[in-house]
Tab-separated table of C-alpha atoms in Angstrom:
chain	number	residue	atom	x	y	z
I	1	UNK	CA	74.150	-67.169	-92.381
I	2	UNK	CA	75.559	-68.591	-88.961
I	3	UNK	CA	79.501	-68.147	-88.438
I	4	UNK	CA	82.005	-70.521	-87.044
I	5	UNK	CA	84.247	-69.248	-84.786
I	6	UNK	CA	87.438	-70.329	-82.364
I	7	UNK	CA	87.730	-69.861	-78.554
I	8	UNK	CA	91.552	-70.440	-78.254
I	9	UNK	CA	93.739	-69.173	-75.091
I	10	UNK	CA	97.480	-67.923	-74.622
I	11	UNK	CA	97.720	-68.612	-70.603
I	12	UNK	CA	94.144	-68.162	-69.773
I	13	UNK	CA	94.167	-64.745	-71.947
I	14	UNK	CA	91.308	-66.025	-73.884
I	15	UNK	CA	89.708	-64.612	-77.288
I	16	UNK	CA	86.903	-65.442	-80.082
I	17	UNK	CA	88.937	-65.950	-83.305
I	18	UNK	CA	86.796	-65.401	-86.268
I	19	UNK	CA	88.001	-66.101	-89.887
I	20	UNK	CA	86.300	-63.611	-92.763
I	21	UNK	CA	87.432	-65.806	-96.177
I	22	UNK	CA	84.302	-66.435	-97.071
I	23	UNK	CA	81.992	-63.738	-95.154
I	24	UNK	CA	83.203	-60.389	-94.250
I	25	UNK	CA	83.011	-59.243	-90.636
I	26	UNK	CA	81.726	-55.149	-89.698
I	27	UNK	CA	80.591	-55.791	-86.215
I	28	UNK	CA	79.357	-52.949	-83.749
I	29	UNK	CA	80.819	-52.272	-80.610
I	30	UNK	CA	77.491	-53.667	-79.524
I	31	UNK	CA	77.755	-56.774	-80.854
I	32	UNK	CA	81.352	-57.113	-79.681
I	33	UNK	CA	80.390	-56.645	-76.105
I	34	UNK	CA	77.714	-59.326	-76.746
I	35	UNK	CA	80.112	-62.261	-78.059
I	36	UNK	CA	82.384	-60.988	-75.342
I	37	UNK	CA	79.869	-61.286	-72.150
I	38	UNK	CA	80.880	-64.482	-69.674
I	39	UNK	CA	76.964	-65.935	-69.875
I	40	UNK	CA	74.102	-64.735	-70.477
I	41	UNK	CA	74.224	-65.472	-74.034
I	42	UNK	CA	77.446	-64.454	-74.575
I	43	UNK	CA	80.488	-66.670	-75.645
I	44	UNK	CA	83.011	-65.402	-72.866
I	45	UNK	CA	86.522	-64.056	-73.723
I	46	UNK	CA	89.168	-60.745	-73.684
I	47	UNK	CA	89.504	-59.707	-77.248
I	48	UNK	CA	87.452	-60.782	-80.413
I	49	UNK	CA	89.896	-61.141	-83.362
I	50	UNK	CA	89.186	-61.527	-86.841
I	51	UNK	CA	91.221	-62.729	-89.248
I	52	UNK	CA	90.490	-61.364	-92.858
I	53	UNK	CA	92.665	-61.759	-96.292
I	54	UNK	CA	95.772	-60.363	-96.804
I	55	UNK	CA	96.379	-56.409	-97.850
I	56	UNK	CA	99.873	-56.574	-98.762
I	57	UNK	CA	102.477	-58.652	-100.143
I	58	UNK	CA	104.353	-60.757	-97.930
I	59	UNK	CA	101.507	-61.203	-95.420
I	60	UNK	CA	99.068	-64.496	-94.872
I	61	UNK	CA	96.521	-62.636	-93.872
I	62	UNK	CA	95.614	-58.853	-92.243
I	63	UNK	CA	94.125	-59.168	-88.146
I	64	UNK	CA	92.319	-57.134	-86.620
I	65	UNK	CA	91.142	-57.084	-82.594
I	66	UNK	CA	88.605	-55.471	-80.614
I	67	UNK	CA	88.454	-55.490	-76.496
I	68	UNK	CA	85.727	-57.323	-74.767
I	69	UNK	CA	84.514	-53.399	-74.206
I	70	UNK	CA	83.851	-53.363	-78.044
I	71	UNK	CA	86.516	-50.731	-78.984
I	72	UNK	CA	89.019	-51.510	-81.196
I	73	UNK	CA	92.742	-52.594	-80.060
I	74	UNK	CA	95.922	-52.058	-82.247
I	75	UNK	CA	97.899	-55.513	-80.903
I	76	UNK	CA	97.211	-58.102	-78.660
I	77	UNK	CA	100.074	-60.582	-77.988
I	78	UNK	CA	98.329	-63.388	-76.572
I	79	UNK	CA	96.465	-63.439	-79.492
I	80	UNK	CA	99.133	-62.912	-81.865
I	81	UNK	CA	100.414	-66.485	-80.909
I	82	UNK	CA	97.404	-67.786	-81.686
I	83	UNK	CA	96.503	-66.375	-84.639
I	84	UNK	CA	99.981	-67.212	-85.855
I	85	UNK	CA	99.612	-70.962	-84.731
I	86	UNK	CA	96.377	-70.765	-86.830
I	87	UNK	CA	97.918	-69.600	-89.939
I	88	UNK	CA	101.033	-72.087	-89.825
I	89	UNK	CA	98.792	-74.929	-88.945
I	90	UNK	CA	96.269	-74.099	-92.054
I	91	UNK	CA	99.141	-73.303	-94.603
I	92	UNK	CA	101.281	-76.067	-93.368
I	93	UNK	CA	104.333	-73.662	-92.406
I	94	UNK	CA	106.996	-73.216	-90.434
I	95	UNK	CA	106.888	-69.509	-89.986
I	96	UNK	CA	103.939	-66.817	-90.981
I	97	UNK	CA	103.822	-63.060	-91.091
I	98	UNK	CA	100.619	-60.977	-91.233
I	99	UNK	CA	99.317	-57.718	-91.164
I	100	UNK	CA	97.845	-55.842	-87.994
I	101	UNK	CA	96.575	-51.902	-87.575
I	102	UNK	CA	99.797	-51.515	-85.235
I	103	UNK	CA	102.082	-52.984	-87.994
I	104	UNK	CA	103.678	-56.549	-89.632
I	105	UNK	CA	104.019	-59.346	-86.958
I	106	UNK	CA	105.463	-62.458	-87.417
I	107	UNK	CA	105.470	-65.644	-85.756
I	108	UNK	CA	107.246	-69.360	-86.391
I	109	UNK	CA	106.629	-72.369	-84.409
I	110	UNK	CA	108.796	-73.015	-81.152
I	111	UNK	CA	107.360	-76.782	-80.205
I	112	UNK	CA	104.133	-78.321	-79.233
I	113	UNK	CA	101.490	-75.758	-79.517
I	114	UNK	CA	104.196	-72.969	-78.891
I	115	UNK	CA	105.040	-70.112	-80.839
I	116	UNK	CA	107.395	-67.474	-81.197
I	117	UNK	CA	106.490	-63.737	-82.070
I	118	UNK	CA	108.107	-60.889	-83.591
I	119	UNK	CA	106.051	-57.837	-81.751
I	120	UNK	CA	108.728	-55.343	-83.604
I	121	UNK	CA	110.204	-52.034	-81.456
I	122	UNK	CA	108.511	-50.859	-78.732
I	123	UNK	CA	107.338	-47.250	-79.244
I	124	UNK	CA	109.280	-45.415	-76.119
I	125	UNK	CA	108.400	-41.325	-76.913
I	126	UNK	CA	105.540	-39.822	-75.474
I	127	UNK	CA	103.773	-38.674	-78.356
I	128	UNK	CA	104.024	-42.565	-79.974
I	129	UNK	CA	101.714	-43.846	-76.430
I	130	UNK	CA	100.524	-41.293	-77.105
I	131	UNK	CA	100.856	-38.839	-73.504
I	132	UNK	CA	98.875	-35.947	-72.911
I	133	UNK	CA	101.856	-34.187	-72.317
I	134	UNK	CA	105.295	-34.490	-73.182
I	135	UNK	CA	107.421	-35.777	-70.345
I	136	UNK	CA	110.219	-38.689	-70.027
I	137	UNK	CA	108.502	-41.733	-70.507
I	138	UNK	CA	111.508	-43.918	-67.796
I	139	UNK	CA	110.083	-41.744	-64.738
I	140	UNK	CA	106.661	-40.550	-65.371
I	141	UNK	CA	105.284	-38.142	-63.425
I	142	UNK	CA	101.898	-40.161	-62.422
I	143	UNK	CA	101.320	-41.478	-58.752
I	144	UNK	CA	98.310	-43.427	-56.887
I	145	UNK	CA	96.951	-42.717	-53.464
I	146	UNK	CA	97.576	-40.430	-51.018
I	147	UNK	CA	100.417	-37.865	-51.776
I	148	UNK	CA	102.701	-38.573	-48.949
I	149	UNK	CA	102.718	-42.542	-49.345
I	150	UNK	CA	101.347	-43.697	-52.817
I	151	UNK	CA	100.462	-47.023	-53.956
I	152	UNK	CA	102.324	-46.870	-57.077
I	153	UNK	CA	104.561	-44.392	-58.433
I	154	UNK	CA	106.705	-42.469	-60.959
I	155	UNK	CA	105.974	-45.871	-63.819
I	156	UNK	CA	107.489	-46.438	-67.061
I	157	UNK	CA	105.262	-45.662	-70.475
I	158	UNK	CA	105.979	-48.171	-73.799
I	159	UNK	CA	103.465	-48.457	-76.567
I	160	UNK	CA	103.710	-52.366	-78.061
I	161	UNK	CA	100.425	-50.757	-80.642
I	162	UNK	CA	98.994	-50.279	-77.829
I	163	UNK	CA	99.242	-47.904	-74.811
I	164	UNK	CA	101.091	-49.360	-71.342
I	165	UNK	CA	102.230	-47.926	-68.373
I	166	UNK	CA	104.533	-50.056	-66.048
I	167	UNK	CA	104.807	-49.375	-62.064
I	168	UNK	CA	107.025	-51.458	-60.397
I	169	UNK	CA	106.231	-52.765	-57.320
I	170	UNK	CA	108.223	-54.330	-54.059
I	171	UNK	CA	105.821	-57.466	-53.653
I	172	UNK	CA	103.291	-59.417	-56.190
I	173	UNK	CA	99.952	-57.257	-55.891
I	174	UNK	CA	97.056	-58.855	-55.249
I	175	UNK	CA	93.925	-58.772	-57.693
I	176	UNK	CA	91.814	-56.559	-55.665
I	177	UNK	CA	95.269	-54.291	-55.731
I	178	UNK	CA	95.295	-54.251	-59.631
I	179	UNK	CA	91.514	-53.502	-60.300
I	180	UNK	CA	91.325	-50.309	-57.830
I	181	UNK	CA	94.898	-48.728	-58.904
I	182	UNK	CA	93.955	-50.183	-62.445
I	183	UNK	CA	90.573	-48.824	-62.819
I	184	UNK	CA	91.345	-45.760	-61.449
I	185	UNK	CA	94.760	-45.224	-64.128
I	186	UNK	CA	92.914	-46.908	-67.554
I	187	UNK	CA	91.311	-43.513	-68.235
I	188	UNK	CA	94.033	-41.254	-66.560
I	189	UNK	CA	93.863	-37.701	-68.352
I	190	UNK	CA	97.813	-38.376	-68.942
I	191	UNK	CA	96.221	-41.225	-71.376
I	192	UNK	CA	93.965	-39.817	-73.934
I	193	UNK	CA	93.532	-43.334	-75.400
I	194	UNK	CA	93.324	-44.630	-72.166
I	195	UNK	CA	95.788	-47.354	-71.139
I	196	UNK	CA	96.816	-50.931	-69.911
I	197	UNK	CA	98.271	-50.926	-66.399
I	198	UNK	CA	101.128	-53.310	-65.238
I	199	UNK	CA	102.264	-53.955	-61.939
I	200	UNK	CA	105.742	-55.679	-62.286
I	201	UNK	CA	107.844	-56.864	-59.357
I	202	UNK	CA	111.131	-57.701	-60.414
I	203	UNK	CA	112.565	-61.264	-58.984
I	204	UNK	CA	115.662	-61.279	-60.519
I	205	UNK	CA	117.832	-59.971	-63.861
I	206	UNK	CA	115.785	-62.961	-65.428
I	207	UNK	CA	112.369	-62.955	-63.844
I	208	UNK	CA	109.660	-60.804	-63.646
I	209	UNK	CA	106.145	-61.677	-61.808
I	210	UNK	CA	103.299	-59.941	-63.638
I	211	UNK	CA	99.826	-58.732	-63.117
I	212	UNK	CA	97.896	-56.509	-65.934
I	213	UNK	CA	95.028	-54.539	-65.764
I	214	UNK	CA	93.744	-54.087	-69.260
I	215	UNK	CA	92.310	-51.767	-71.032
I	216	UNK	CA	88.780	-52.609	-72.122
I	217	UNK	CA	88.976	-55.862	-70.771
I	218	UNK	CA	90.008	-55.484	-67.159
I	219	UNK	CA	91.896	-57.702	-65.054
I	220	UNK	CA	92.908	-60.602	-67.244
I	221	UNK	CA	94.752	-63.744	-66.644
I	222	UNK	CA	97.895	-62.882	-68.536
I	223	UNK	CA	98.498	-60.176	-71.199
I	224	UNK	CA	101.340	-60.981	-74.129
I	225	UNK	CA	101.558	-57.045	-74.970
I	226	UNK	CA	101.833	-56.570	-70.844
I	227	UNK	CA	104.410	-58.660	-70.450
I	228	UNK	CA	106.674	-57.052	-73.541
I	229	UNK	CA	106.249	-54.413	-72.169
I	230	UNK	CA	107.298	-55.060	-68.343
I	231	UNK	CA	110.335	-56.429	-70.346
I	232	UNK	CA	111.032	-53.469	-72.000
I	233	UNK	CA	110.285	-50.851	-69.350
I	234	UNK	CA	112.864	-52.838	-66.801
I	235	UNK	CA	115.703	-53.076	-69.296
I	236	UNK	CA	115.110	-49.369	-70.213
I	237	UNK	CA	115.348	-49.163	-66.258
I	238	UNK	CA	118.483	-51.344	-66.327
I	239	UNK	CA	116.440	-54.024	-63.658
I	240	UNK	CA	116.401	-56.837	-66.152
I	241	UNK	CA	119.016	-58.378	-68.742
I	242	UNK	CA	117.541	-58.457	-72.934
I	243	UNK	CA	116.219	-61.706	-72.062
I	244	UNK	CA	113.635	-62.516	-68.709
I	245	UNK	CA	110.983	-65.062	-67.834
I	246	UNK	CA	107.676	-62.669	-67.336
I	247	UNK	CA	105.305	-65.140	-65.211
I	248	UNK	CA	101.535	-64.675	-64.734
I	249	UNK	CA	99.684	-66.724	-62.146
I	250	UNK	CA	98.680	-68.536	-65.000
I	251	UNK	CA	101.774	-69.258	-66.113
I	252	UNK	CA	105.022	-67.867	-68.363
I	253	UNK	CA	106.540	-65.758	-71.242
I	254	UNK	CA	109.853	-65.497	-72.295
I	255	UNK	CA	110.794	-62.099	-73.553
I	256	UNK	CA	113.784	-60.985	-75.278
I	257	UNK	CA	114.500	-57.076	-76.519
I	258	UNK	CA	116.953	-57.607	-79.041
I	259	UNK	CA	119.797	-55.688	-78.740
I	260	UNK	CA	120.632	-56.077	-82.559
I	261	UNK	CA	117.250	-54.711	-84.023
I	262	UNK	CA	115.349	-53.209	-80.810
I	263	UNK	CA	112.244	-55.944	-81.774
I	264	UNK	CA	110.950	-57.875	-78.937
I	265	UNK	CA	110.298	-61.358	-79.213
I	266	UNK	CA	107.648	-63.195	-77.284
I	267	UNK	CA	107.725	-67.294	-76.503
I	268	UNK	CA	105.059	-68.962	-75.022
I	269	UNK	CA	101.809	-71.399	-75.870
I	270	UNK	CA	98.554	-71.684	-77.625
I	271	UNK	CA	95.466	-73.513	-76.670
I	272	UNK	CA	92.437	-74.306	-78.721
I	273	UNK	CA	89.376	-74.930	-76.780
I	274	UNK	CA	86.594	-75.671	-78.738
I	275	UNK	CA	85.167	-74.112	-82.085
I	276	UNK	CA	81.449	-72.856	-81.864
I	277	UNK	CA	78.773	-70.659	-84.457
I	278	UNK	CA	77.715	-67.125	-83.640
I	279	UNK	CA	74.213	-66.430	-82.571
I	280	UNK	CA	72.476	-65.039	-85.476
I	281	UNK	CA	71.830	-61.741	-83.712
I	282	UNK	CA	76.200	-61.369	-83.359
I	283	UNK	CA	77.024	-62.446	-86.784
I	284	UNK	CA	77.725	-59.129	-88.411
C-alpha cells in the first residue's frame, strides 16, 4: 500500500511528515536514510517525522522523529511548529498539545502560517545531555584547534531532548567553519550520544546570529532546538535578556526563557511544500 506523505519547512529546516492513522509506520534506519537522500530516489529533507495516535490523555497525537542519518531524535523544533500547525489546522483549533519521546509539547497559532511552541525546561546538568563526565555545563572544558589559539572554546551544554553544545563566537562563521569544527565535535567522546553544535555570535541583549551543525543531519539551514538553545546558553551566560531574536541566514526565531516557569517558547513559521506517496520500497 503506497503512503502519502508532507514535505513542509520551518526556515528552510525541511522534513517528511508522515501521518500513521490508518497504517502504522516501523521504518529501518535504512529506509530512513533512503526517504532522506537529496536525489537519487530519495525525497530530500533533515528529519522524517511521523505522526501516530495519541498515548495519553490530553495529547492530539504522540510524534516521533528520526535524523536524515536514520537514528532516532528525541525533539526537533522546526518540526514541532509544523507538526503543531498540522494538528490545529486538521482539528480546527486554536492551540494543540502532543506527545514526543523527549516529553509533552505544545503549540497555538501566532498568525499566518506561524506558530508558537512550548519546548518545556531546558535540561542544564551534565548527566541530563548526557556528558561523559561530570563538569559545569556554563564553561565546558572542550576546545577546537590548536592548543595555544583554538577555534572555539570553553561552550555552553543544554539538552532541549536533545544534546547541544553552544560556542560563542566573535564574528558569524562561515559554512565551511561550521562543518570542520562541527564534524569534528558531533561525535566528541565528551558526547556519548553525540551532539548538535552551535556557533552563536551575540549582536545584542536581543539578537543572536546562528549557525548549527546537526547531529545526523549536518549543516542545516536553521535548527528550532539550536536556536533554544543559543537562547538559553547566553542568558545562563548573562549575554542575552529572557527574550532575543535568534536569526539564521534563512531567516528568524523569537525565543523567550520564561522566567516564571523556566519553559522556553519558540515563535516562528511553517511552510507546506507539496504532499507526495512513498516509493513502495520506503513505505514501512
Amino acid at each position: 500500500m503506497s503512503r502519502t506523505f508532507l514535505k513542509m519547512n520551518g526556515l528552510g529546516n525541511d522534513f517528511v511528515v508522515i501521518e500513521t492513522l490508518t497504517q502504522p509506520f516501523e521504518p529501518s534506519a535504512e529506509e530512513i536514510r533512503a526517504i532522506a537522500k537529496r536525489g537519487q530516489g530519495g525525497i530530500g529533507c533533515d528529519q522524517v517525522v511521523a505522526i501516530d495516535p495519541p498515548k495519553a490523555d490530553g495529547a492530539s497525537a504522540y510524534v516521533r522523529f528520526w535524523n536524515a542519518d536514520g537514528e532516532p531524535a528525541g525533539a526537533c523544533g522546526n518540526a514541532t511548529r509544523c507538526v503543531a500547525w498540522l494538528l490545529m489546522q486538521s482539528g480546527g483549533k486554536d492551540a494543540v498539545a502532543f506527545d514526543t519521546s523527549a516529553g509533552r509539547l505544545s503549540g497555538v497559532m501566532a498568525g499566518d502560517k506561524r506558530v508558537t511552541v512550548d519546548m518545556g525546561e531546558p535540561r542544564l546538568s551534565w548527566e541530563q545531555i548526557p556528558l561523559a563526565e561530570e563538569m559545569d555545563t556554563t564553561r565546558v572544558e572542550l576546545q577546537v584547534g590548536p592548543i595555544d589559539a583554538p577555534w572555539v572554546h570553553t561552550p555552553v551544554c543544554v539538552s532541549m531532548g536533545n544534546p547541544h553544545v553552544v560556542f560563542f563566537v566573535d564574528a558569524p562563521v562561515s559554512d565551511e567553519f561550521a562543518e570542520k569544527t562541527g564534524s569534528l565535535v558531533e561525535h566528541h567522546p565528551l558526547f556519548p550520544e553525540g551532539v548538535n553544535v552551535g556557533f552563536a555570535h551575540i549582536v545584542s541583549r536581543d539578537h543572536i546570529k546562528l549557525k548549527v551543525w546537526e547531529r545526523g543531519a549536518g549543516l542545516t539551514a536553521a535548527c528550532g532546538t539550536g536556536a533554544c538553545a543559543a537562547q538559553v546558553a547566553a542568558v545562563r551566560r548573562g549575554l542575552t535578556d529572557r527574550t532575543a531574536t535568534v536569526e539564521f541566514e534563512s531567516g528568524p526565531l523569537v525565543i523567550e526563557w520564561r522566567e516564571a516557569d523556566g519553559h522556553v517558547i519558540m515563535t516562528g513559521p511553517v511552510a507546506l511544500e507539496f504532499t507526495g506517496k512513498l516509493p513502495e520500497t520506503v513505505s514501512a
